[in-house]
Coordinates of C-alpha atoms in Angstrom, one line a residue:
M38 CA 45.8 34.8 20.1
K39 CA 45.9 31.3 21.6
R40 CA 42.3 31.6 22.9
F41 CA 41.4 32.9 19.5
V42 CA 42.7 29.8 17.7
L43 CA 41.1 27.3 20.2
I44 CA 37.7 29.1 19.6
A45 CA 38.2 29.0 15.9
V46 CA 39.1 25.3 16.2
A47 CA 36.1 24.6 18.2
A48 CA 33.8 26.5 15.8
A49 CA 35.2 24.4 12.8
V50 CA 34.5 21.2 14.6
V51 CA 31.0 22.1 15.3
V52 CA 30.6 23.2 11.7
A53 CA 32.1 19.8 10.7
T54 CA 29.8 17.7 12.8
T55 CA 26.6 19.4 11.4
H56 CA 27.2 17.5 8.1
V57 CA 28.0 14.0 9.9
R58 CA 24.9 13.1 12.0
A59 CA 25.0 10.2 14.4
M60 CA 23.2 7.2 13.9
I61 CA 21.2 5.1 16.5
S62 CA 23.3 2.3 18.0
E63 CA 23.9 -0.6 15.9
Q64 CA 22.5 -2.9 18.3
V65 CA 18.8 -2.3 19.5
K66 CA 16.9 -4.1 22.1
I67 CA 13.1 -5.1 21.2
D68 CA 10.8 -7.2 23.3
S69 CA 12.1 -10.3 21.8
G70 CA 15.8 -9.6 22.1
L71 CA 18.9 -7.8 20.5
V72 CA 19.1 -7.0 16.8
A73 CA 22.1 -5.5 15.0
G74 CA 21.5 -3.3 12.1
I75 CA 23.9 -2.1 9.3
A76 CA 24.7 1.2 7.7
S77 CA 22.6 2.0 4.5
G78 CA 23.5 3.7 1.5
Q79 CA 22.7 7.2 3.2
P80 CA 25.4 8.2 5.8
S81 CA 22.7 9.0 8.3
V82 CA 20.4 6.1 7.9
R83 CA 20.7 2.7 9.7
V84 CA 18.7 -0.2 8.5
F85 CA 17.4 -3.3 10.3
K86 CA 16.3 -6.1 7.9
G87 CA 14.5 -9.4 8.5
I88 CA 13.2 -8.8 12.0
P89 CA 10.5 -11.3 12.8
F90 CA 7.2 -9.7 13.9
A91 CA 5.4 -13.2 14.3
A92 CA 6.1 -16.8 14.7
P93 CA 6.7 -18.7 11.3
P94 CA 3.0 -19.4 9.9
L95 CA 4.0 -23.1 9.5
A96 CA 2.2 -26.4 10.4
E97 CA -0.4 -25.8 13.1
N98 CA 0.2 -21.9 12.5
R99 CA -1.1 -22.3 8.8
W100 CA -4.3 -20.4 8.6
K101 CA -4.1 -18.9 12.3
A102 CA -3.9 -15.4 13.4
P103 CA -0.2 -14.4 14.0
Q104 CA 1.4 -16.0 17.1
P105 CA 4.0 -14.6 19.2
V106 CA 7.8 -14.4 18.3
A107 CA 10.0 -16.8 20.4
K108 CA 12.6 -14.9 22.3
W109 CA 16.3 -15.3 21.3
E110 CA 19.7 -15.2 23.2
G111 CA 22.5 -12.9 22.0
V112 CA 22.5 -10.8 19.1
R113 CA 20.3 -11.4 16.0
K114 CA 21.9 -10.1 12.9
A115 CA 19.5 -7.8 11.0
D116 CA 21.6 -7.4 7.9
A117 CA 19.5 -9.6 5.2
F118 CA 15.8 -9.5 4.1
G119 CA 13.6 -12.3 5.2
A120 CA 12.0 -14.5 2.7
P121 CA 9.0 -13.0 0.8
C122 CA 5.6 -14.7 1.4
A123 CA 4.6 -17.6 -0.8
S124 CA 1.0 -17.3 -2.2
G125 CA 0.6 -21.0 -2.7
P126 CA 2.2 -23.8 -5.3
A127 CA 2.4 -20.7 -8.0
G128 CA 3.7 -17.5 -7.6
G129 CA 3.0 -14.2 -9.3
G130 CA 0.5 -11.4 -9.0
R131 CA -0.2 -7.9 -10.3
G132 CA -0.8 -4.6 -8.7
G133 CA 2.5 -3.3 -7.8
G134 CA 4.3 -6.3 -6.7
R135 CA 6.7 -6.6 -9.3
G136 CA 10.3 -5.6 -9.0
A137 CA 10.9 -4.7 -12.7
A138 CA 9.5 -1.6 -14.1
P139 CA 5.7 -2.0 -15.3
G140 CA 5.5 -2.5 -19.1
A141 CA 9.2 -2.5 -19.6
A142 CA 10.7 -5.5 -21.4
A143 CA 12.8 -7.9 -19.3
A144 CA 16.3 -6.6 -19.3
T145 CA 19.2 -9.2 -20.1
P146 CA 20.8 -10.0 -16.7
P147 CA 24.3 -9.0 -16.2
A148 CA 27.0 -11.3 -16.3
P149 CA 27.9 -12.4 -13.5
V150 CA 24.4 -12.1 -12.1
A151 CA 24.3 -10.3 -8.6
P152 CA 23.2 -12.3 -5.7
P153 CA 19.3 -11.9 -5.2
R154 CA 18.1 -9.0 -3.0
E155 CA 15.8 -11.3 -1.2
P156 CA 15.6 -15.3 -0.5
A157 CA 13.2 -17.5 -2.2
R158 CA 9.6 -17.3 -1.4
S159 CA 8.6 -19.2 1.8
E160 CA 5.7 -19.7 4.3
D161 CA 8.3 -18.6 6.9
C162 CA 8.1 -15.1 5.7
L163 CA 6.6 -12.8 8.8
Y164 CA 9.6 -10.2 8.8
L165 CA 9.7 -6.6 8.7
N166 CA 12.5 -3.9 7.9
V167 CA 13.2 -0.7 9.6
W168 CA 15.2 2.3 8.3
T169 CA 15.9 5.0 10.7
S170 CA 18.0 8.2 10.8
A171 CA 17.3 8.8 14.4
N172 CA 20.2 9.8 16.6
N173 CA 19.0 7.6 19.5
A174 CA 15.9 6.1 21.2
N175 CA 14.8 9.4 22.5
D176 CA 14.1 11.2 19.1
R177 CA 10.5 10.3 18.7
R178 CA 10.4 10.4 15.0
P179 CA 7.2 9.9 13.0
V180 CA 6.6 6.5 11.5
M181 CA 5.4 5.0 8.2
L182 CA 4.5 1.4 7.8
W183 CA 4.4 0.4 4.3
I184 CA 1.9 -2.3 2.9
Y185 CA 3.0 -3.4 -0.5
G186 CA 0.8 -4.2 -3.7
G187 CA 0.8 -7.3 -5.7
G188 CA -2.9 -8.3 -6.2
F189 CA -2.6 -10.2 -2.8
T190 CA -0.5 -12.7 -4.4
G191 CA 2.8 -11.1 -5.2
G192 CA 5.1 -8.3 -3.6
S193 CA 7.1 -8.1 -0.7
G194 CA 8.5 -5.5 1.8
G195 CA 12.1 -6.2 0.6
L196 CA 11.9 -5.0 -3.0
A197 CA 14.1 -2.4 -4.0
W198 CA 11.2 -0.2 -5.0
Y199 CA 10.4 0.2 -1.3
D200 CA 14.0 0.9 -0.1
G201 CA 13.3 3.4 2.8
E202 CA 16.8 5.0 2.9
N203 CA 16.0 8.2 1.2
L204 CA 12.7 8.7 2.8
A205 CA 14.3 7.9 6.4
S206 CA 17.0 10.4 5.5
K207 CA 14.3 13.1 5.6
G208 CA 13.3 12.4 9.2
P209 CA 10.7 9.7 9.5
V210 CA 11.4 6.0 10.6
I211 CA 10.3 3.5 7.8
V212 CA 8.7 0.3 8.1
T213 CA 8.2 -2.3 5.5
I214 CA 6.4 -5.6 6.0
N215 CA 5.7 -9.0 4.7
Y216 CA 2.2 -10.3 4.9
R217 CA 0.6 -13.7 3.8
L218 CA -0.6 -13.9 0.3
G219 CA -2.9 -15.9 -1.9
S220 CA -4.1 -19.2 -0.4
L221 CA -2.1 -18.9 2.7
G222 CA -3.3 -15.4 3.5
F223 CA -6.9 -15.5 2.7
F224 CA -8.4 -19.0 2.6
A225 CA -11.5 -19.3 4.2
H226 CA -13.3 -22.6 5.5
P227 CA -16.0 -23.3 8.0
E228 CA -13.6 -25.5 10.1
L229 CA -11.2 -22.7 10.3
A230 CA -14.0 -20.1 11.3
K231 CA -15.2 -22.7 14.0
E232 CA -11.7 -22.8 15.6
S233 CA -11.1 -19.2 15.5
G234 CA -13.1 -18.5 18.4
H235 CA -14.8 -15.7 16.5
N236 CA -16.6 -17.4 13.8
A237 CA -14.4 -15.9 11.2
A238 CA -12.0 -17.4 8.7
G239 CA -9.9 -15.6 6.0
N240 CA -8.0 -12.4 6.3
Y241 CA -4.8 -13.9 7.8
G242 CA -2.8 -11.5 5.7
M243 CA -4.6 -8.6 7.2
M244 CA -4.0 -9.9 10.5
D245 CA -0.4 -9.8 9.8
A246 CA -0.7 -6.2 9.1
I247 CA -2.1 -5.7 12.5
A248 CA 0.4 -7.8 14.2
A249 CA 2.9 -5.7 12.7
L250 CA 1.3 -2.3 13.7
Q251 CA 1.3 -3.8 17.1
W252 CA 4.7 -4.7 17.0
V253 CA 5.5 -1.0 16.0
K254 CA 3.4 0.2 19.1
K255 CA 5.8 -2.0 21.3
N256 CA 9.1 -1.7 19.6
I257 CA 9.5 1.4 17.3
S258 CA 10.7 3.8 20.1
A259 CA 14.0 1.7 20.3
F260 CA 14.6 2.8 16.9
G261 CA 13.9 6.6 17.6
G262 CA 10.3 6.4 16.4
D263 CA 7.2 7.6 18.1
P264 CA 4.6 4.9 18.5
S265 CA 1.9 7.5 19.0
N266 CA 2.5 9.1 15.5
V267 CA 2.2 6.2 12.9
T268 CA 1.1 6.4 9.3
I269 CA 0.0 3.3 7.4
A270 CA 0.6 3.6 3.5
G271 CA 0.2 1.2 0.5
E272 CA -0.3 1.3 -3.1
S273 CA -2.8 -1.0 -5.1
A274 CA -3.4 -4.1 -2.8
G275 CA -1.5 -2.3 -0.2
A276 CA -3.8 0.6 -0.4
I277 CA -6.9 -1.9 -0.4
M278 CA -5.7 -3.2 2.9
V279 CA -5.1 0.4 4.2
G280 CA -8.8 1.1 3.5
A281 CA -9.8 -2.2 5.3
L282 CA -7.6 -1.2 8.3
V283 CA -9.2 2.3 8.5
G284 CA -12.4 0.6 8.6
S285 CA -11.6 -2.3 11.0
P286 CA -12.3 -1.8 14.6
L287 CA -9.3 -4.3 15.4
A288 CA -7.0 -1.6 14.1
K289 CA -8.3 1.2 16.1
G290 CA -5.7 3.3 17.8
L291 CA -2.7 1.7 15.9
F292 CA -2.1 4.5 13.7
N293 CA -3.1 8.2 13.1
R294 CA -2.9 8.7 9.4
A295 CA -3.3 6.7 6.1
I296 CA -1.9 7.2 2.7
A297 CA -3.5 5.1 -0.1
Q298 CA -2.2 5.2 -3.6
S299 CA -4.4 3.8 -6.4
G300 CA -6.6 1.6 -4.2
G301 CA -9.3 1.6 -1.5
W302 CA -11.4 -1.0 0.4
M303 CA -13.7 -1.8 -2.6
G304 CA -10.5 -2.3 -4.8
L305 CA -9.5 0.1 -7.5
T306 CA -13.1 0.8 -8.9
M307 CA -16.5 0.4 -6.9
G308 CA -17.7 -3.1 -6.2
R309 CA -19.1 -5.3 -3.1
M310 CA -16.6 -7.1 -0.9
T311 CA -16.8 -10.9 -0.8
P312 CA -19.0 -12.1 2.1
G313 CA -17.7 -14.6 4.4
Q314 CA -20.1 -17.3 3.7
T315 CA -19.5 -16.9 0.0
A316 CA -15.7 -17.3 0.8
Q317 CA -16.2 -20.3 3.0
A318 CA -18.4 -22.0 0.6
N319 CA -15.7 -21.6 -2.2
G320 CA -13.1 -22.9 0.3
T321 CA -15.0 -26.0 1.0
K322 CA -15.4 -26.8 -2.9
T323 CA -11.8 -26.4 -3.6
M324 CA -10.8 -28.5 -0.5
E325 CA -13.0 -31.2 -1.6
A326 CA -11.5 -31.1 -5.0
L327 CA -8.2 -31.8 -3.4
G328 CA -9.5 -34.9 -1.8
V329 CA -8.9 -33.6 1.7
K330 CA -11.6 -33.9 4.4
T331 CA -10.2 -31.8 7.4
I332 CA -8.1 -28.7 8.0
A333 CA -5.7 -31.0 9.9
E334 CA -5.0 -33.0 6.8
L335 CA -4.7 -29.8 4.7
R336 CA -2.1 -28.3 7.1
A337 CA -0.1 -31.6 6.9
K338 CA 0.4 -31.1 3.2
P339 CA 3.5 -29.5 1.7
L340 CA 3.1 -26.3 0.2
N341 CA 3.4 -27.8 -3.4
E342 CA 0.3 -30.0 -2.9
L343 CA -2.0 -26.9 -2.0
T344 CA -3.0 -26.6 -5.9
G345 CA -6.5 -25.0 -6.5
L346 CA -7.2 -23.7 -3.0
S347 CA -9.7 -20.7 -3.4
A348 CA -8.6 -17.3 -2.2
G349 CA -9.6 -13.8 -3.5
G350 CA -8.4 -11.3 -1.0
L351 CA -10.1 -9.4 1.6
I352 CA -13.4 -11.1 3.2
V353 CA -16.1 -9.8 5.2
D354 CA -15.5 -12.2 8.0
G355 CA -17.5 -10.6 10.8
Y356 CA -14.4 -9.9 12.9
V357 CA -11.3 -8.4 11.4
I358 CA -13.9 -6.8 8.7
P359 CA -17.3 -6.9 10.5
E360 CA -19.3 -5.7 7.4
D361 CA -18.8 -4.4 3.8
V362 CA -16.4 -1.4 4.5
S363 CA -18.5 0.8 2.4
L364 CA -21.4 0.3 4.8
T365 CA -18.7 1.2 7.6
F366 CA -17.6 4.4 5.8
Q367 CA -21.2 5.4 4.7
N368 CA -22.3 5.3 8.4
G369 CA -19.4 7.2 9.7
R370 CA -18.0 4.1 11.7
Q371 CA -14.5 4.1 10.4
N372 CA -11.4 4.9 12.4
A373 CA -10.9 8.9 12.6
V374 CA -7.5 9.3 10.8
D375 CA -6.3 11.9 8.4
V376 CA -5.9 10.7 4.8
L377 CA -3.8 11.3 1.7
T378 CA -5.3 9.5 -1.2
G379 CA -4.7 9.6 -5.2
S380 CA -4.5 7.9 -8.3
N381 CA -2.7 7.8 -11.8
K382 CA -3.8 9.4 -15.1
D383 CA -3.2 6.0 -17.2
E384 CA -4.0 3.5 -14.6
A385 CA -5.7 1.2 -17.3
N386 CA -2.2 0.4 -19.1
F387 CA -1.4 -1.7 -16.3
G388 CA -4.6 -4.0 -17.1
V389 CA -6.3 -3.2 -13.8
C390 CA -9.6 -2.7 -15.3
G391 CA -9.7 -5.3 -18.0
G392 CA -12.2 -5.3 -20.7
G393 CA -9.7 -4.7 -23.5
G394 CA -9.0 -1.3 -22.1
G395 CA -5.2 -1.8 -21.4
R396 CA -2.3 -3.9 -21.3
G397 CA -3.4 -7.6 -21.1
G398 CA -7.0 -6.6 -21.5
G399 CA -8.1 -9.4 -23.9
A400 CA -10.1 -8.9 -27.1
P401 CA -10.0 -5.3 -28.6
M402 CA -12.8 -3.1 -27.2
T403 CA -15.6 -2.4 -29.5
A404 CA -18.8 0.1 -29.0
E405 CA -20.9 -2.9 -28.5
T406 CA -18.7 -4.4 -25.9
F407 CA -18.4 -1.1 -24.2
K408 CA -22.2 -0.5 -24.0
A409 CA -22.7 -4.3 -22.8
N410 CA -20.2 -3.8 -20.0
A411 CA -22.0 -0.5 -19.1
Q412 CA -25.2 -2.4 -19.0
R413 CA -23.9 -5.1 -16.7
K414 CA -22.2 -2.8 -14.3
F415 CA -24.5 0.4 -14.3
G416 CA -27.9 -1.1 -15.3
E417 CA -30.4 1.7 -15.7
A418 CA -27.6 4.4 -16.0
A419 CA -25.8 2.5 -18.9
D420 CA -27.1 5.1 -21.5
D421 CA -25.8 7.8 -19.6
Y422 CA -22.5 6.2 -19.1
V423 CA -22.1 5.7 -22.9
K424 CA -23.3 9.3 -23.5
L425 CA -20.8 10.6 -20.9
Y426 CA -17.8 9.1 -22.8
G427 CA -19.1 9.8 -26.2
V428 CA -18.9 6.1 -27.5
T429 CA -20.5 5.7 -30.9
T430 CA -17.9 3.9 -32.9
D431 CA -15.4 1.0 -32.4
A432 CA -12.5 3.5 -32.7
E433 CA -13.9 5.5 -29.7
A434 CA -14.6 2.5 -27.6
Q435 CA -11.0 1.5 -26.3
P436 CA -9.7 4.9 -25.4
A437 CA -13.1 5.7 -23.7
N438 CA -12.6 2.5 -21.7
H439 CA -9.1 3.5 -20.9
M440 CA -10.2 7.0 -19.5
A441 CA -13.0 5.5 -17.7
C442 CA -11.0 3.2 -15.6
A443 CA -8.9 6.1 -14.5
D444 CA -11.8 8.2 -13.9
E445 CA -13.5 5.9 -11.6
I446 CA -10.4 5.1 -9.5
N447 CA -10.1 8.9 -9.5
W448 CA -13.6 9.2 -8.0
N449 CA -12.8 6.3 -5.7
M450 CA -9.8 8.2 -4.1
R451 CA -11.7 11.5 -3.8
Q452 CA -14.9 9.9 -2.2
W453 CA -12.6 8.4 0.4
A454 CA -11.0 11.6 1.2
V455 CA -14.4 13.1 1.6
A456 CA -15.5 10.6 3.9
Q457 CA -12.5 11.2 6.3
A458 CA -13.3 15.0 6.0
K459 CA -16.8 14.7 6.9
G460 CA -15.5 13.1 10.3
G461 CA -13.5 16.1 11.0
K462 CA -10.2 14.8 9.8
K463 CA -7.8 16.3 7.3
A464 CA -7.9 14.9 3.8
Y465 CA -5.6 15.6 0.7
T466 CA -5.9 13.9 -2.7
Y467 CA -3.7 13.9 -5.7
F468 CA -3.6 12.9 -9.4
F469 CA -0.3 11.6 -10.8
T470 CA 0.3 12.4 -14.6
R471 CA 4.1 12.3 -15.0
I472 CA 5.2 9.9 -17.7
P473 CA 8.5 8.1 -16.3
T474 CA 11.4 7.8 -18.5
L475 CA 12.6 4.2 -19.1
N476 CA 15.8 3.4 -20.7
G477 CA 16.0 7.1 -21.7
A478 CA 12.6 7.2 -23.3
P479 CA 9.0 8.0 -22.2
S480 CA 7.4 5.1 -20.9
P481 CA 4.9 3.7 -23.7
N482 CA 2.4 2.9 -20.7
G483 CA 2.2 6.5 -19.5
A484 CA 1.4 7.4 -16.1
T485 CA 0.4 4.0 -15.5
H486 CA -0.8 2.1 -12.3
T487 CA 2.4 2.3 -9.9
A488 CA 4.2 4.8 -11.7
E489 CA 4.2 7.2 -8.9
I490 CA 5.9 4.8 -6.3
S491 CA 9.5 5.6 -7.1
Y492 CA 8.8 9.3 -7.0
A493 CA 6.8 8.9 -3.5
W494 CA 9.8 7.0 -2.2
N495 CA 12.4 9.4 -3.8
N496 CA 14.0 6.3 -5.2
P497 CA 15.5 6.5 -8.6
K498 CA 17.2 3.1 -8.1
G499 CA 14.0 1.2 -7.3
Q500 CA 13.5 0.1 -10.9
A501 CA 16.4 -1.0 -13.1
T502 CA 15.1 0.4 -16.3
Q503 CA 14.2 3.7 -14.9
T504 CA 16.3 6.7 -16.1
W505 CA 15.3 10.2 -14.5
N506 CA 16.2 13.5 -15.8
D507 CA 15.9 16.9 -14.0
V508 CA 12.2 16.9 -14.0
D509 CA 11.9 13.6 -12.5
I510 CA 14.6 14.5 -10.0
K511 CA 12.6 17.8 -8.9
L512 CA 9.1 15.9 -8.9
A513 CA 10.5 13.1 -6.8
D514 CA 12.1 15.5 -4.2
Q515 CA 8.8 17.2 -4.0
M516 CA 6.5 14.5 -3.8
S517 CA 8.6 12.6 -1.1
S518 CA 8.8 15.9 0.9
Y519 CA 4.7 16.1 0.7
W520 CA 4.6 12.5 2.1
V521 CA 7.1 13.1 4.8
N522 CA 5.2 16.4 5.8
F523 CA 1.9 14.3 6.0
I524 CA 3.5 11.5 8.0
T525 CA 5.1 14.0 10.4
K526 CA 1.9 16.2 11.0
G527 CA -1.2 15.2 8.9
D528 CA -0.6 17.8 6.4
P529 CA 1.5 17.5 3.2
N530 CA 2.4 21.4 3.0
G531 CA 5.7 22.8 4.1
N532 CA 8.4 25.4 3.0
G533 CA 9.1 25.5 -0.7
L534 CA 6.3 23.5 -1.8
P535 CA 3.3 24.6 -3.9
K536 CA 0.3 24.7 -1.6
W537 CA -1.8 21.5 -1.5
P538 CA -5.5 22.5 -0.5
E539 CA -7.4 20.2 1.8
Y540 CA -10.2 17.9 0.0
K541 CA -13.6 18.3 1.8
D542 CA -15.9 18.4 -1.1
L543 CA -16.4 16.0 -3.9
M544 CA -17.7 18.5 -6.4
G545 CA -16.0 21.7 -5.1
G546 CA -12.8 20.2 -3.9
R547 CA -9.6 20.5 -5.8
V548 CA -6.8 17.8 -5.9
M549 CA -3.3 18.5 -6.7
I550 CA -1.8 17.5 -9.9
L551 CA 1.6 15.9 -9.5
G552 CA 3.3 15.9 -13.0
D553 CA 5.8 17.8 -15.1
T554 CA 4.7 20.7 -12.9
V555 CA 3.0 20.5 -9.4
Q556 CA -0.1 22.5 -9.3
V557 CA -3.7 22.5 -8.1
E558 CA -6.5 21.3 -10.9
T559 CA -8.2 24.2 -12.6
A560 CA -11.5 22.4 -12.5
A561 CA -12.8 19.3 -11.1
P562 CA -14.4 16.7 -13.3
T563 CA -17.8 17.3 -12.0
A564 CA -20.0 15.3 -14.7
K565 CA -18.0 12.3 -14.0
L566 CA -17.7 12.3 -10.2
S567 CA -21.6 12.9 -10.1
F568 CA -22.1 9.9 -12.2
Y569 CA -19.9 7.6 -10.3
Q570 CA -21.3 8.9 -7.1
A571 CA -24.7 8.2 -8.0
A572 CA -23.9 4.7 -9.0
F573 CA -22.1 4.2 -5.8
Q574 CA -25.2 5.1 -3.9
R575 CA -27.3 2.6 -5.9
L576 CA -24.6 0.0 -5.1
L577 CA -24.9 0.9 -1.3
K578 CA -28.6 0.0 -1.4
T579 CA -27.7 -3.7 -2.3
T580 CA -24.7 -4.2 -0.2
G581 CA -24.7 -6.3 2.7
T582 CA -28.2 -7.7 1.9
N583 CA -27.1 -11.2 1.2

């Protein structure tokens, strides 16, 4: 009888402990010293915030490749987010970098106001954050490194939107990073090119992402992550950078997979990348306008005096980005990695395509404006474009422009997937249609740009005005499971999830519809895909010629 009781007690202990998983040690040793993390809101997840992955890009380090972190003695507290990156004298930005719900009215702050989640923006900003549910350093969990959106002028890795505890509780180690923005991250000038040793200037923000990936290779095993199983992921500007990283030889071997949400190396819609010479010429003009003759003088200026410096995002610098990445992909020279790509039904409502087609789009769209825009963008194919969208009256113009914006982004994400499939890698594509509920009502902007983020992160608290119902909760659980499966094995499919087919052929492939219900699309929009693909082929003939 006594033996039976002991066995029963032991069994009860085993059952109880299966529900309380051990967390990795509070203190973790990385190459620069010891860091001490804290418990997160999930019982199984520990978070390490504000870990420096490069030296502060101040003074002589301004507009230089990331420099090594100075080692420290003792234990560094990793219990608070580092400062988000400043973009220059003025902040802001669009494309997924806002902390509030897109399109929602600003909420009245509560009284008393809670302390800010992050410090004020600063040049000293090269920090990353790690969420892990690993039990110990030998767990070898898959890793996702997230690159935020924000139009290359806003956003940060510490936004509540990207809180990694719910994703990490499903298995992977989640890393979010900061990278330099605006004129501090993408300013180009001939003097900077000369001193670089590579005749290249600009793309400092992208170099930051590469430095963070190198940090992951060296250190993520200490958090229970697998440095040989890394996925990069991003939305909007972050997805644009993901595309450039897939195309960059400097990033080869640093990751196995890529997730791109509403963005590719060209941007959201098709276009040529900025040549390095153009960026350097613009940098020279704006520096002269400041009355500054040398980079040394410019580095000596305080941040608030850097007004008007030219910077427009990624640059074909000949080193980090050797050529327009469209040519890289066209010729199969990109890094061979699995991809998961996709876009949203109402992208235009965020104002991402301009032209009066969405929020902040300027003057109302008319039939004549629609036709003029088509002529400017598609030239000889303009009439076919107008017929494709059936625009004959002013009333038809704005809805057509709205639809065309989403269609072109949808084509962009599909053609990227096909490019990876041609290289023998696995590719999956989605189309997000769920209209989020904000303050208890459907969002007036529909399934707009950025709307899918909270679902992929399974994060109902990421935006203050978000109010999920049962449909939202189910969709977020499904989407985050798809994402975790892809991060883990390069395939989003798993038990209890609708089957997601691989995407291999632009006209014959099928994307996954992520909406009120999750299902494979019944038919591809072949006429539209054919039009945009033909337009892209014409663009490629002139890309890189000047």
